[in-house]
């Protein structure tokens, strides 16, 4: 945010001018340059210039994706208002807000209200809610790049549409970091035919990207084993910095690295902390405050600190393992050197040596300013159904009027009349299939056509279940002696027996008992497993995959100047000697025969999710040549198909196996699309209110939700297979899980590439990490280490 006494940046002045001239728009600027003040002070400036245009009451809604940011944003705004001398207040309204404060807000709204998408919808679901918003001047959406592409972003679009209905002249402003589709991002946020502009800061943040190298490069790399060795190299970086954020990609990895750093340097006790979304909120706030004040030397974190307030003492960021994408990497790098014109410094710590190529790829992507787009979601019927229920529990709605507004929203531009009618039927009578069940008759139609919820029970349950995030049921973790530690996901804890140990918030805990969605624990010592949370494995972005292929292509070129490629020379030379290093216009296929059996490896460099689909597809196509079954493994670089039978693949039939012809038909045949859609339907059923997750004093377990949603899915599949929510489940499977668009693009590229087929008798540097990942799923850590050493020995013997 803007330092006191400093001159404003040009993009801030431009924003104030455009705002004053009646424009809506989007501000694009690097972290630490005062994006928040550009829009917030625009409102203040407009008020000071044209006070007669403003009436008493709420003037601005400020939407933020994280409720943990709300207090800090509100505090900064309030300080600025007091400094200017205005008699305005800034309020916060979200799940953490005290009920008394909420009641006071309803009676007397502050001038500026900071909300999350969910809390905005809760306001829209109140009786006579228009009175809160009637004098508003502006809606501001912070961190729009984070919301865009998610169902919470769709909630924002719908919320804005209702506020535009209430106040047609309202201004809409978004604040975003740089992404690859800024024009589209603005169209999604502001789809209306009004004056709008995009204001981009000319200022740029300088970033120092530094690799942390192991002492030696291994013959065969594998994920995870470098942690202990590199922890000793991370300690001096932390000691030499004022304050450091150590970013990991998963909560389990953050728990592991917290322990590694304490073991490597015991004096860190009390000076470092761990921060992720499963930790007690009070502890998280304490950590953020102490990071801001410079009292903490380092915090090991997940994406929970990707966004947020300026931690000014933080001058160093450390990224453990792959950042998976350019945008995420830049976001994290920007958490250091937060003041304008300070250099952001980020150290990249590989979990295996090949990830150093990724660092070289990231440097090139940052240099070329190639950043991933955030693709907006379309036709999210489940979120729309929830929104219609929100209107119905408030003052009710007239379908024809609302439909005209909905069609203007980017996400629902393609909605068809029959889909709208189907939705209304679903909410009033349960649709054609569920009309016999009274609980699906939620909305009543009044004589004048007003659609309204009259049941207090239905209204209460709807308000309790509002939102577009469906997570696995979370269990509280408490000490038997008293004291709350955090949350852990049900599926993980269900695998633990009494007296088994796990790590949470940096503590080793022993399970005493599980009762009423609470895990009671005792403090313990010794080895323990960190919870491996659902959704922990992020896929590599297609942009980063492209740069990775390019860097690998020139890896052994003597003219290559990158330190990372020079360091990896021996490993990459080993890959070239045993097999081949694919050039940018080549596609490498390796077939390896050893004592275990027959291994097929392919390297698209398209990320884990795409490789999961590709592996199933290739396995299906090979099985059509001859009866054969496979086990599969994959990482971000490639995938493995393993069989005890010889794989009937050669240069003559390889082109047929890798063809783009009948691609999606074969994909559907190769995977259980119905099962995937059934699982996806759980979230859709919860968001749309078809299945209720939260009851007063009770949260239903994941198993119960899946069971209920599964039964409804089967009924609809049997009796109404074209139901709009069933169609949505299949669409989401294709777009998100099967990555249809990215898969098609990958096969287009493969078809144009020269296919290079290589045979070997031992694992190569590219294949080895994939093999280790597959072993990790079935072996204990001790057995895994022994097996890895055995495979490395075998590889050394085979030349």
JSON list of C-alpha atoms in Angstrom, two decimals, residues 80 139 142 169 171 252 275 327-328 369 453 481 484 508 522 565 568 599 748 766 782:
[
{"chain": "A", "resi": 80, "resn": "UNK", "atom": "CA", "xyz": [-6.57, 6.64, 5.82]},
{"chain": "A", "resi": 139, "resn": "UNK", "atom": "CA", "xyz": [-18.49, -2.41, -5.83]},
{"chain": "A", "resi": 142, "resn": "UNK", "atom": "CA", "xyz": [-10.00, -7.38, -4.70]},
{"chain": "A", "resi": 169, "resn": "UNK", "atom": "CA", "xyz": [-25.43, 3.63, -12.09]},
{"chain": "A", "resi": 171, "resn": "UNK", "atom": "CA", "xyz": [-19.45, 1.60, -10.57]},
{"chain": "A", "resi": 252, "resn": "UNK", "atom": "CA", "xyz": [1.81, -32.21, 4.66]},
{"chain": "A", "resi": 275, "resn": "UNK", "atom": "CA", "xyz": [0.90, -21.52, 8.75]},
{"chain": "A", "resi": 327, "resn": "UNK", "atom": "CA", "xyz": [1.45, -16.76, -12.02]},
{"chain": "A", "resi": 328, "resn": "UNK", "atom": "CA", "xyz": [1.69, -18.64, -8.70]},
{"chain": "A", "resi": 369, "resn": "UNK", "atom": "CA", "xyz": [6.29, -12.06, -19.31]},
{"chain": "A", "resi": 453, "resn": "UNK", "atom": "CA", "xyz": [-39.57, -19.38, 0.20]},
{"chain": "A", "resi": 481, "resn": "UNK", "atom": "CA", "xyz": [-6.68, -31.94, 28.64]},
{"chain": "A", "resi": 484, "resn": "UNK", "atom": "CA", "xyz": [-7.86, -26.50, 20.34]},
{"chain": "A", "resi": 508, "resn": "UNK", "atom": "CA", "xyz": [3.46, -34.75, 17.13]},
{"chain": "A", "resi": 522, "resn": "UNK", "atom": "CA", "xyz": [-2.24, -36.31, 23.53]},
{"chain": "A", "resi": 565, "resn": "UNK", "atom": "CA", "xyz": [21.53, -26.63, -16.95]},
{"chain": "A", "resi": 568, "resn": "UNK", "atom": "CA", "xyz": [22.69, -30.87, -14.37]},
{"chain": "A", "resi": 599, "resn": "UNK", "atom": "CA", "xyz": [7.77, -50.55, -18.56]},
{"chain": "A", "resi": 748, "resn": "UNK", "atom": "CA", "xyz": [-1.99, -31.89, -31.81]},
{"chain": "A", "resi": 766, "resn": "UNK", "atom": "CA", "xyz": [13.65, -39.08, -16.66]},
{"chain": "A", "resi": 782, "resn": "UNK", "atom": "CA", "xyz": [11.89, -47.83, 5.09]}
]
